[in-house]
PDB file of C-alpha atoms and ligand atoms in Angstrom:
ATOM      1  CA  UNK A   4     -49.018 -72.012 113.885  1.00  0.00           C
ATOM      2  CA  UNK A   5     -51.830 -73.645 114.883  1.00  0.00           C
ATOM      3  CA  UNK A   6     -52.876 -71.410 117.901  1.00  0.00           C
ATOM      4  CA  UNK A   7     -55.143 -75.286 120.298  1.00  0.00           C
ATOM      5  CA  UNK A   8     -55.039 -76.486 123.700  1.00  0.00           C
ATOM      6  CA  UNK A   9     -51.958 -78.126 123.599  1.00  0.00           C
ATOM      7  CA  UNK A  10     -49.835 -74.300 121.738  1.00  0.00           C
ATOM      8  CA  UNK A  11     -50.762 -73.905 125.085  1.00  0.00           C
ATOM      9  CA  UNK A  12     -49.990 -76.268 126.934  1.00  0.00           C
ATOM     10  CA  UNK A  13     -46.248 -76.450 125.754  1.00  0.00           C
ATOM     11  CA  UNK A  14     -46.127 -72.913 126.826  1.00  0.00           C
ATOM     12  CA  UNK A  15     -47.009 -73.345 130.660  1.00  0.00           C
ATOM     13  CA  UNK A  16     -45.001 -76.507 130.726  1.00  0.00           C
ATOM     14  CA  UNK A  17     -41.801 -74.816 129.337  1.00  0.00           C
ATOM     15  CA  UNK A  18     -42.471 -72.490 131.988  1.00  0.00           C
ATOM     16  CA  UNK A  19     -44.130 -75.218 134.654  1.00  0.00           C
ATOM     17  CA  UNK A  20     -39.555 -76.766 134.562  1.00  0.00           C
ATOM     18  CA  UNK A  21     -38.259 -73.383 135.216  1.00  0.00           C
ATOM     19  CA  UNK A  22     -39.996 -72.673 138.213  1.00  0.00           C
ATOM     20  CA  UNK A  23     -40.215 -76.415 139.256  1.00  0.00           C
ATOM     21  CA  UNK A  24     -44.503 -76.069 139.060  1.00  0.00           C
ATOM     22  CA  UNK A  25     -44.733 -72.739 140.697  1.00  0.00           C
ATOM     23  CA  UNK A  26     -48.952 -72.713 141.470  1.00  0.00           C
ATOM     24  CA  UNK A  27     -49.324 -68.933 141.620  1.00  0.00           C
ATOM     25  CA  UNK A  28     -52.756 -67.398 142.708  1.00  0.00           C
ATOM     26  CA  UNK A  29     -52.639 -64.727 140.911  1.00  0.00           C
ATOM     27  CA  UNK A  30     -51.969 -62.994 137.700  1.00  0.00           C
ATOM     28  CA  UNK A  31     -51.045 -59.528 137.673  1.00  0.00           C
ATOM     29  CA  UNK A  32     -50.649 -57.249 133.718  1.00  0.00           C
ATOM     30  CA  UNK A  33     -49.103 -54.165 134.986  1.00  0.00           C
ATOM     31  CA  UNK A  34     -48.165 -50.930 132.840  1.00  0.00           C
ATOM     32  CA  UNK A  35     -46.979 -47.123 133.521  1.00  0.00           C
ATOM     33  CA  UNK A  36     -47.310 -46.063 136.603  1.00  0.00           C
ATOM     34  CA  UNK A  37     -46.885 -49.526 137.974  1.00  0.00           C
ATOM     35  CA  UNK A  38     -44.285 -50.995 136.213  1.00  0.00           C
ATOM     36  CA  UNK A  39     -41.657 -51.099 139.469  1.00  0.00           C
ATOM     37  CA  UNK A  40     -44.001 -52.611 141.407  1.00  0.00           C
ATOM     38  CA  UNK A  41     -42.271 -55.731 139.927  1.00  0.00           C
ATOM     39  CA  UNK A  42     -39.282 -55.226 142.270  1.00  0.00           C
ATOM     40  CA  UNK A  43     -40.749 -55.997 145.739  1.00  0.00           C
ATOM     41  CA  UNK A  44     -42.146 -59.926 144.345  1.00  0.00           C
ATOM     42  CA  UNK A  45     -39.526 -61.934 146.767  1.00  0.00           C
ATOM     43  CA  UNK A  46     -39.177 -65.083 147.372  1.00  0.00           C
ATOM     44  CA  UNK A  47     -42.541 -67.623 148.608  1.00  0.00           C
ATOM     45  CA  UNK A  48     -42.594 -70.175 151.485  1.00  0.00           C
ATOM     46  CA  UNK A  49     -38.831 -71.605 149.784  1.00  0.00           C
ATOM     47  CA  UNK A  50     -39.330 -71.411 146.695  1.00  0.00           C
ATOM     48  CA  UNK A  51     -37.019 -67.843 144.996  1.00  0.00           C
ATOM     49  CA  UNK A  52     -38.269 -65.911 143.129  1.00  0.00           C
ATOM     50  CA  UNK A  53     -38.334 -66.337 139.448  1.00  0.00           C
ATOM     51  CA  UNK A  54     -37.637 -64.654 136.034  1.00  0.00           C
ATOM     52  CA  UNK A  55     -38.180 -65.524 133.291  1.00  0.00           C
ATOM     53  CA  UNK A  56     -37.511 -63.299 129.858  1.00  0.00           C
ATOM     54  CA  UNK A  57     -40.866 -63.351 127.016  1.00  0.00           C
ATOM     55  CA  UNK A  58     -37.297 -64.388 125.002  1.00  0.00           C
ATOM     56  CA  UNK A  59     -36.672 -67.220 125.986  1.00  0.00           C
ATOM     57  CA  UNK A  60     -39.248 -68.892 126.330  1.00  0.00           C
ATOM     58  CA  UNK A  61     -40.536 -70.882 122.795  1.00  0.00           C
ATOM     59  CA  UNK A  62     -44.093 -69.542 121.353  1.00  0.00           C
ATOM     60  CA  UNK A  63     -43.948 -66.090 123.892  1.00  0.00           C
ATOM     61  CA  UNK A  64     -43.886 -63.133 121.791  1.00  0.00           C
ATOM     62  CA  UNK A  65     -42.023 -60.443 123.018  1.00  0.00           C
ATOM     63  CA  UNK A  66     -42.610 -57.220 123.434  1.00  0.00           C
ATOM     64  CA  UNK A  67     -41.255 -52.833 122.108  1.00  0.00           C
ATOM     65  CA  UNK A  68     -43.551 -51.080 123.385  1.00  0.00           C
ATOM     66  CA  UNK A  69     -41.840 -48.048 126.293  1.00  0.00           C
ATOM     67  CA  UNK A  70     -41.510 -49.026 129.893  1.00  0.00           C
ATOM     68  CA  UNK A  71     -42.063 -53.065 129.069  1.00  0.00           C
ATOM     69  CA  UNK A  72     -39.526 -55.187 130.115  1.00  0.00           C
ATOM     70  CA  UNK A  73     -40.633 -58.926 128.949  1.00  0.00           C
ATOM     71  CA  UNK A  74     -40.275 -60.311 131.175  1.00  0.00           C
ATOM     72  CA  UNK A  75     -42.232 -63.397 133.237  1.00  0.00           C
ATOM     73  CA  UNK A  76     -41.371 -63.139 137.530  1.00  0.00           C
ATOM     74  CA  UNK A  77     -43.382 -65.503 139.888  1.00  0.00           C
ATOM     75  CA  UNK A  78     -43.146 -64.909 143.687  1.00  0.00           C
ATOM     76  CA  UNK A  79     -44.740 -64.171 146.285  1.00  0.00           C
ATOM     77  CA  UNK A  80     -45.825 -60.165 147.061  1.00  0.00           C
ATOM     78  CA  UNK A  81     -47.790 -58.087 149.412  1.00  0.00           C
ATOM     79  CA  UNK A  82     -48.517 -61.992 151.593  1.00  0.00           C
ATOM     80  CA  UNK A  83     -49.867 -63.334 147.330  1.00  0.00           C
ATOM     81  CA  UNK A  84     -48.194 -66.018 145.271  1.00  0.00           C
ATOM     82  CA  UNK A  85     -48.299 -63.822 142.208  1.00  0.00           C
ATOM     83  CA  UNK A  86     -46.702 -64.164 138.786  1.00  0.00           C
ATOM     84  CA  UNK A  87     -45.967 -61.195 136.647  1.00  0.00           C
ATOM     85  CA  UNK A  88     -46.252 -59.641 133.651  1.00  0.00           C
ATOM     86  CA  UNK A  89     -43.792 -57.221 133.264  1.00  0.00           C
ATOM     87  CA  UNK A  90     -44.079 -56.105 130.165  1.00  0.00           C
ATOM     88  CA  UNK A  91     -47.957 -56.572 128.381  1.00  0.00           C
ATOM     89  CA  UNK A  92     -48.674 -56.758 124.786  1.00  0.00           C
ATOM     90  CA  UNK A  93     -50.155 -54.696 122.371  1.00  0.00           C
ATOM     91  CA  UNK A  94     -52.607 -54.992 118.914  1.00  0.00           C
ATOM     92  CA  UNK A  95     -50.636 -50.945 118.166  1.00  0.00           C
ATOM     93  CA  UNK A  96     -47.069 -53.874 117.615  1.00  0.00           C
ATOM     94  CA  UNK A  97     -48.626 -55.506 114.697  1.00  0.00           C
ATOM     95  CA  UNK A  98     -49.373 -58.437 117.323  1.00  0.00           C
ATOM     96  CA  UNK A  99     -53.152 -60.254 115.874  1.00  0.00           C
ATOM     97  CA  UNK A 100     -56.069 -60.001 118.153  1.00  0.00           C
ATOM     98  CA  UNK A 101     -56.051 -63.796 118.750  1.00  0.00           C
ATOM     99  CA  UNK A 102     -52.024 -63.509 119.242  1.00  0.00           C
ATOM    100  CA  UNK A 103     -53.247 -61.337 122.255  1.00  0.00           C
ATOM    101  CA  UNK A 104     -54.881 -64.401 123.583  1.00  0.00           C
ATOM    102  CA  UNK A 105     -51.837 -66.005 123.673  1.00  0.00           C
ATOM    103  CA  UNK A 106     -50.257 -64.420 127.518  1.00  0.00           C
ATOM    104  CA  UNK A 107     -54.003 -64.799 129.818  1.00  0.00           C
ATOM    105  CA  UNK A 108     -54.218 -69.033 128.668  1.00  0.00           C
ATOM    106  CA  UNK A 109     -50.507 -69.702 130.139  1.00  0.00           C
ATOM    107  CA  UNK A 110     -51.080 -68.083 133.259  1.00  0.00           C
ATOM    108  CA  UNK A 111     -54.586 -69.677 133.186  1.00  0.00           C
ATOM    109  CA  UNK A 112     -53.120 -73.499 132.378  1.00  0.00           C
ATOM    110  CA  UNK A 113     -49.862 -72.287 135.323  1.00  0.00           C
ATOM    111  CA  UNK A 114     -53.100 -72.295 137.562  1.00  0.00           C
ATOM    112  CA  UNK A 115     -53.902 -68.332 138.524  1.00  0.00           C
ATOM    113  CA  UNK A 116     -58.058 -68.176 139.807  1.00  0.00           C
ATOM    114  CA  UNK A 117     -57.429 -64.104 139.446  1.00  0.00           C
ATOM    115  CA  UNK A 118     -55.782 -61.659 136.853  1.00  0.00           C
ATOM    116  CA  UNK A 119     -54.909 -57.956 138.086  1.00  0.00           C
ATOM    117  CA  UNK A 120     -55.123 -55.974 135.100  1.00  0.00           C
ATOM    118  CA  UNK A 121     -53.360 -52.299 135.057  1.00  0.00           C
ATOM    119  CA  UNK A 122     -53.180 -49.826 132.585  1.00  0.00           C
ATOM    120  CA  UNK A 123     -52.632 -46.029 132.643  1.00  0.00           C
ATOM    121  CA  UNK A 124     -55.087 -44.024 130.167  1.00  0.00           C
ATOM    122  CA  UNK A 125     -56.241 -40.869 129.533  1.00  0.00           C
ATOM    123  CA  UNK A 126     -58.969 -39.401 130.358  1.00  0.00           C
ATOM    124  CA  UNK A 127     -62.395 -38.436 128.609  1.00  0.00           C
ATOM    125  CA  UNK A 128     -64.503 -37.752 131.835  1.00  0.00           C
ATOM    126  CA  UNK A 129     -63.605 -34.567 133.061  1.00  0.00           C
ATOM    127  CA  UNK A 130     -63.577 -34.422 136.432  1.00  0.00           C
ATOM    128  CA  UNK A 131     -61.536 -37.098 136.882  1.00  0.00           C
ATOM    129  CA  UNK A 132     -57.229 -35.105 136.636  1.00  0.00           C
ATOM    130  CA  UNK A 133     -54.148 -36.793 135.828  1.00  0.00           C
ATOM    131  CA  UNK A 134     -52.509 -38.333 138.656  1.00  0.00           C
ATOM    132  CA  UNK A 135     -55.908 -40.480 140.607  1.00  0.00           C
ATOM    133  CA  UNK A 136     -56.757 -43.379 139.052  1.00  0.00           C
ATOM    134  CA  UNK A 137     -59.929 -45.876 137.745  1.00  0.00           C
ATOM    135  CA  UNK A 138     -60.483 -49.019 138.636  1.00  0.00           C
ATOM    136  CA  UNK A 139     -62.769 -50.283 136.008  1.00  0.00           C
ATOM    137  CA  UNK A 140     -66.100 -51.543 136.211  1.00  0.00           C
ATOM    138  CA  UNK A 141     -67.340 -52.124 132.557  1.00  0.00           C
ATOM    139  CA  UNK A 142     -65.183 -51.585 129.283  1.00  0.00           C
ATOM    140  CA  UNK A 143     -66.061 -50.610 125.462  1.00  0.00           C
ATOM    141  CA  UNK A 144     -63.889 -52.329 122.397  1.00  0.00           C
ATOM    142  CA  UNK A 145     -65.675 -50.902 119.177  1.00  0.00           C
ATOM    143  CA  UNK A 146     -62.651 -52.154 117.158  1.00  0.00           C
ATOM    144  CA  UNK A 147     -63.473 -54.786 115.302  1.00  0.00           C
ATOM    145  CA  UNK A 148     -61.510 -58.556 115.659  1.00  0.00           C
ATOM    146  CA  UNK A 149     -62.033 -60.555 118.985  1.00  0.00           C
ATOM    147  CA  UNK A 150     -58.318 -62.936 120.896  1.00  0.00           C
ATOM    148  CA  UNK A 151     -61.437 -65.368 120.337  1.00  0.00           C
ATOM    149  CA  UNK A 152     -61.717 -65.065 116.915  1.00  0.00           C
ATOM    150  CA  UNK A 153     -61.181 -68.160 115.031  1.00  0.00           C
ATOM    151  CA  UNK A 154     -61.573 -71.894 116.635  1.00  0.00           C
ATOM    152  CA  UNK A 155     -62.908 -72.275 119.678  1.00  0.00           C
ATOM    153  CA  UNK A 156     -59.731 -73.838 122.083  1.00  0.00           C
ATOM    154  CA  UNK A 157     -62.084 -75.896 124.096  1.00  0.00           C
ATOM    155  CA  UNK A 158     -60.431 -76.946 126.665  1.00  0.00           C
ATOM    156  CA  UNK A 159     -60.409 -73.517 127.953  1.00  0.00           C
ATOM    157  CA  UNK A 160     -64.204 -71.924 127.609  1.00  0.00           C
ATOM    158  CA  UNK A 161     -66.748 -72.350 126.050  1.00  0.00           C
ATOM    159  CA  UNK A 162     -67.527 -70.426 122.159  1.00  0.00           C
ATOM    160  CA  UNK A 163     -70.155 -67.638 123.249  1.00  0.00           C
ATOM    161  CA  UNK A 164     -69.403 -66.316 126.657  1.00  0.00           C
ATOM    162  CA  UNK A 165     -70.535 -63.969 129.565  1.00  0.00           C
ATOM    163  CA  UNK A 166     -68.136 -60.424 129.436  1.00  0.00           C
ATOM    164  CA  UNK A 167     -71.458 -59.494 132.128  1.00  0.00           C
ATOM    165  CA  UNK A 168     -69.021 -59.948 135.266  1.00  0.00           C
ATOM    166  CA  UNK A 169     -65.686 -60.134 134.177  1.00  0.00           C
ATOM    167  CA  UNK A 170     -65.358 -56.928 136.466  1.00  0.00           C
ATOM    168  CA  UNK A 171     -65.933 -58.864 139.227  1.00  0.00           C
ATOM    169  CA  UNK A 172     -67.726 -56.759 141.566  1.00  0.00           C
ATOM    170  CA  UNK A 173     -66.618 -58.090 144.672  1.00  0.00           C
ATOM    171  CA  UNK A 174     -63.316 -57.570 143.613  1.00  0.00           C
ATOM    172  CA  UNK A 175     -63.726 -53.737 142.551  1.00  0.00           C
ATOM    173  CA  UNK A 176     -65.038 -53.589 146.148  1.00  0.00           C
ATOM    174  CA  UNK A 177     -62.390 -54.480 148.279  1.00  0.00           C
ATOM    175  CA  UNK A 178     -60.260 -51.954 145.757  1.00  0.00           C
ATOM    176  CA  UNK A 179     -62.331 -48.872 146.136  1.00  0.00           C
ATOM    177  CA  UNK A 180     -63.550 -49.944 149.996  1.00  0.00           C
ATOM    178  CA  UNK A 181     -58.579 -49.649 150.229  1.00  0.00           C
ATOM    179  CA  UNK A 182     -59.320 -46.323 148.626  1.00  0.00           C
ATOM    180  CA  UNK A 183     -60.266 -45.127 151.318  1.00  0.00           C
ATOM    181  CA  UNK A 184     -57.517 -45.271 152.858  1.00  0.00           C
ATOM    182  CA  UNK A 185     -55.286 -43.635 150.825  1.00  0.00           C
ATOM    183  CA  UNK A 186     -54.679 -40.695 149.635  1.00  0.00           C
ATOM    184  CA  UNK A 187     -54.996 -41.188 145.678  1.00  0.00           C
ATOM    185  CA  UNK A 188     -58.382 -40.170 144.804  1.00  0.00           C
ATOM    186  CA  UNK A 189     -60.410 -43.245 143.091  1.00  0.00           C
ATOM    187  CA  UNK A 190     -63.188 -43.467 140.724  1.00  0.00           C
ATOM    188  CA  UNK A 191     -64.968 -46.525 139.040  1.00  0.00           C
ATOM    189  CA  UNK A 192     -65.520 -45.733 135.155  1.00  0.00           C
ATOM    190  CA  UNK A 193     -65.725 -47.705 132.271  1.00  0.00           C
ATOM    191  CA  UNK A 194     -62.773 -48.215 129.791  1.00  0.00           C
ATOM    192  CA  UNK A 195     -63.332 -46.901 126.525  1.00  0.00           C
ATOM    193  CA  UNK A 196     -60.222 -49.179 123.865  1.00  0.00           C
ATOM    194  CA  UNK A 197     -58.733 -46.822 120.818  1.00  0.00           C
ATOM    195  CA  UNK A 198     -56.229 -49.763 119.281  1.00  0.00           C
ATOM    196  CA  UNK A 199     -53.059 -46.545 118.685  1.00  0.00           C
ATOM    197  CA  UNK A 200     -50.393 -45.609 118.708  1.00  0.00           C
ATOM    198  CA  UNK A 201     -51.748 -42.613 117.586  1.00  0.00           C
ATOM    199  CA  UNK A 202     -53.682 -40.576 120.790  1.00  0.00           C
ATOM    200  CA  UNK A 203     -56.844 -39.746 119.723  1.00  0.00           C
ATOM    201  CA  UNK A 204     -58.700 -37.390 118.139  1.00  0.00           C
ATOM    202  CA  UNK A 205     -60.749 -34.628 119.491  1.00  0.00           C
ATOM    203  CA  UNK A 206     -63.421 -35.518 117.660  1.00  0.00           C
ATOM    204  CA  UNK A 207     -62.819 -39.256 118.947  1.00  0.00           C
ATOM    205  CA  UNK A 208     -63.122 -38.129 122.856  1.00  0.00           C
ATOM    206  CA  UNK A 209     -65.762 -36.455 122.118  1.00  0.00           C
ATOM    207  CA  UNK A 210     -67.444 -40.042 120.498  1.00  0.00           C
ATOM    208  CA  UNK A 211     -65.539 -41.958 123.563  1.00  0.00           C
ATOM    209  CA  UNK A 212     -67.479 -39.884 125.771  1.00  0.00           C
ATOM    210  CA  UNK A 213     -70.653 -40.107 124.391  1.00  0.00           C
ATOM    211  CA  UNK A 214     -70.989 -43.477 124.429  1.00  0.00           C
ATOM    212  CA  UNK A 215     -70.213 -43.529 127.726  1.00  0.00           C
ATOM    213  CA  UNK A 216     -66.361 -44.000 128.324  1.00  0.00           C
ATOM    214  CA  UNK A 217     -64.450 -42.633 131.214  1.00  0.00           C
ATOM    215  CA  UNK A 218     -60.769 -43.399 130.666  1.00  0.00           C
ATOM    216  CA  UNK A 219     -59.673 -43.761 126.516  1.00  0.00           C
ATOM    217  CA  UNK A 220     -56.170 -46.671 125.918  1.00  0.00           C
ATOM    218  CA  UNK A 221     -55.020 -48.968 124.523  1.00  0.00           C
ATOM    219  CA  UNK A 222     -54.482 -51.775 125.551  1.00  0.00           C
ATOM    220  CA  UNK A 223     -56.026 -54.591 128.288  1.00  0.00           C
ATOM    221  CA  UNK A 224     -59.362 -55.607 127.228  1.00  0.00           C
ATOM    222  CA  UNK A 225     -57.953 -58.346 125.440  1.00  0.00           C
ATOM    223  CA  UNK A 226     -56.354 -59.992 128.276  1.00  0.00           C
ATOM    224  CA  UNK A 227     -60.171 -59.354 129.481  1.00  0.00           C
ATOM    225  CA  UNK A 228     -62.204 -60.781 127.093  1.00  0.00           C
ATOM    226  CA  UNK A 229     -59.199 -64.084 127.205  1.00  0.00           C
ATOM    227  CA  UNK A 230     -60.012 -63.861 131.029  1.00  0.00           C
ATOM    228  CA  UNK A 231     -63.517 -63.433 129.856  1.00  0.00           C
ATOM    229  CA  UNK A 232     -63.531 -67.612 128.453  1.00  0.00           C
ATOM    230  CA  UNK A 233     -62.223 -69.254 130.367  1.00  0.00           C
ATOM    231  CA  UNK A 234     -63.507 -68.048 133.408  1.00  0.00           C
ATOM    232  CA  UNK A 235     -61.694 -66.706 135.370  1.00  0.00           C
ATOM    233  CA  UNK A 236     -62.293 -62.996 137.432  1.00  0.00           C
ATOM    234  CA  UNK A 237     -60.454 -59.815 137.071  1.00  0.00           C
ATOM    235  CA  UNK A 238     -59.754 -57.136 138.963  1.00  0.00           C
ATOM    236  CA  UNK A 239     -58.947 -54.226 136.444  1.00  0.00           C
ATOM    237  CA  UNK A 240     -57.445 -50.295 137.328  1.00  0.00           C
ATOM    238  CA  UNK A 241     -55.992 -46.974 134.824  1.00  0.00           C
ATOM    239  CA  UNK A 242     -54.854 -45.201 136.585  1.00  0.00           C
ATOM    240  CA  UNK A 243     -55.602 -41.143 134.779  1.00  0.00           C
ATOM    241  CA  UNK A 244     -52.516 -40.169 132.791  1.00  0.00           C
ATOM    242  CA  UNK A 245     -53.388 -36.959 131.466  1.00  0.00           C
ATOM    243  CA  UNK A 246     -56.337 -35.570 130.452  1.00  0.00           C
ATOM    244  CA  UNK A 247     -57.214 -37.132 127.182  1.00  0.00           C
ATOM    245  CA  UNK A 248     -57.095 -35.387 123.971  1.00  0.00           C
ATOM    246  CA  UNK A 249     -59.328 -31.979 123.233  1.00  0.00           C
ATOM    247  CA  UNK A 250     -59.772 -31.488 126.615  1.00  0.00           C
ATOM    248  CA  UNK A 251     -56.186 -30.727 126.725  1.00  0.00           C
ATOM    249  CA  UNK A 252     -54.780 -28.164 124.271  1.00  0.00           C
ATOM    250  CA  UNK A 253     -51.259 -29.220 124.316  1.00  0.00           C
ATOM    251  CA  UNK A 254     -49.971 -32.482 122.468  1.00  0.00           C
ATOM    252  CA  UNK A 255     -50.220 -34.946 123.802  1.00  0.00           C
ATOM    253  CA  UNK A 256     -46.698 -37.504 124.015  1.00  0.00           C
ATOM    254  CA  UNK A 257     -45.480 -40.861 125.695  1.00  0.00           C
ATOM    255  CA  UNK A 258     -43.461 -38.935 127.595  1.00  0.00           C
ATOM    256  CA  UNK A 259     -45.714 -37.567 129.571  1.00  0.00           C
ATOM    257  CA  UNK A 260     -47.749 -40.058 129.775  1.00  0.00           C
ATOM    258  CA  UNK A 261     -44.814 -42.703 131.450  1.00  0.00           C
ATOM    259  CA  UNK A 262     -43.443 -38.788 133.422  1.00  0.00           C
ATOM    260  CA  UNK A 263     -47.328 -39.245 134.810  1.00  0.00           C
ATOM    261  CA  UNK A 264     -46.754 -42.952 136.208  1.00  0.00           C
ATOM    262  CA  UNK A 265     -43.452 -42.496 137.782  1.00  0.00           C
ATOM    263  CA  UNK A 266     -44.381 -39.194 139.512  1.00  0.00           C
ATOM    264  CA  UNK A 267     -47.558 -41.053 140.691  1.00  0.00           C
ATOM    265  CA  UNK A 268     -45.862 -44.228 141.460  1.00  0.00           C
ATOM    266  CA  UNK A 269     -44.743 -44.577 145.000  1.00  0.00           C
ATOM    267  CA  UNK A 270     -49.078 -43.803 145.927  1.00  0.00           C
ATOM    268  CA  UNK A 271     -50.041 -46.162 143.250  1.00  0.00           C
ATOM    269  CA  UNK A 272     -47.544 -48.885 145.066  1.00  0.00           C
ATOM    270  CA  UNK A 273     -48.781 -48.314 148.167  1.00  0.00           C
ATOM    271  CA  UNK A 274     -52.493 -48.573 147.317  1.00  0.00           C
ATOM    272  CA  UNK A 275     -51.685 -51.271 145.308  1.00  0.00           C
ATOM    273  CA  UNK A 276     -50.216 -53.935 148.113  1.00  0.00           C
ATOM    274  CA  UNK A 277     -53.621 -53.054 150.254  1.00  0.00           C
ATOM    275  CA  UNK A 278     -55.525 -54.212 146.650  1.00  0.00           C
ATOM    276  CA  UNK A 279     -53.252 -57.769 146.828  1.00  0.00           C
ATOM    277  CA  UNK A 280     -53.482 -58.534 150.491  1.00  0.00           C
ATOM    278  CA  UNK A 281     -57.097 -57.994 151.170  1.00  0.00           C
ATOM    279  CA  UNK A 282     -58.159 -60.518 147.681  1.00  0.00           C
ATOM    280  CA  UNK A 283     -60.419 -62.990 149.060  1.00  0.00           C
TER     281      UNK A 283
HETATM  282  N1  LIG B 329     -54.850 -41.915 124.938  1.00  0.00           N
HETATM  283  C1  LIG B 329     -54.823 -43.592 124.516  1.00  0.00           C
HETATM  284  N2  LIG B 329     -53.899 -44.426 124.999  1.00  0.00           N
HETATM  285  C2  LIG B 329     -53.434 -43.172 126.590  1.00  0.00           C
HETATM  286  C3  LIG B 329     -53.783 -42.654 126.545  1.00  0.00           C
HETATM  287  C4  LIG B 329     -54.651 -41.862 125.506  1.00  0.00           C
HETATM  288  O1  LIG B 329     -54.920 -40.543 126.011  1.00  0.00           O
HETATM  289  N3  LIG B 329     -52.869 -42.366 127.979  1.00  0.00           N
HETATM  290  C5  LIG B 329     -52.456 -43.158 128.638  1.00  0.00           C
HETATM  291  N4  LIG B 329     -52.494 -44.328 127.374  1.00  0.00           N
END
């Protein structure tokens, strides 16, 4: 299947036909800890909240990760017109990096002007603690492959494109400002991508730390690279669900990650909502 402009256009057209052409201003891709936020999305100026399961969108991918539901939700949340991906796609599920470009390209065609992405991550920085938040200043993705590999889609962006400003200073400042009124401890740091699904070895975490990583995770970077290609500014936030491998001595399981997210959910949702309200 050729992933040309028409491919993405036809997916966006299908969605437009269901929503009646609803134009969200902000795209949300929510990871562990903020999954419940989707329930806060309501109707918007005569537009009924609308949910579309990924499985009903021809050409869309379907999600398999635990705690990820798999639908697009359109409506208003915290005073903003949003489209939310409830359930995201990860490289470890078996998708190619190229396939992982699809969701954000479709959101771009639906008209989003900003993308907010969240994830659960392990703390590499030993001064971080589970239950805290890291606003993503930058990321490191050393593993081969890119969602933009293959023929460029010039209608969406340039062959070679900047990655220096995608984690917008302006959007990060809003998140850091809102942190002052939250009981959450909020850091700013570097997200280090590992492809998973295995958690990292202690040596990998030491290497990530030496290279400048503050938190590790298995998502987000493909979405951010795709957003940068089509010039959509991103706010990225990591919920610190655990200390990374080797920092703690106990076995790391996905239960620990999901449980930490559930515990922090009310505070995270409140903080997140205030950020949405104040985003430019
Ligand atoms: N490593 C990778 N991904 C993660 C982690 C981790 O420690 N915690 C949550 N997602």
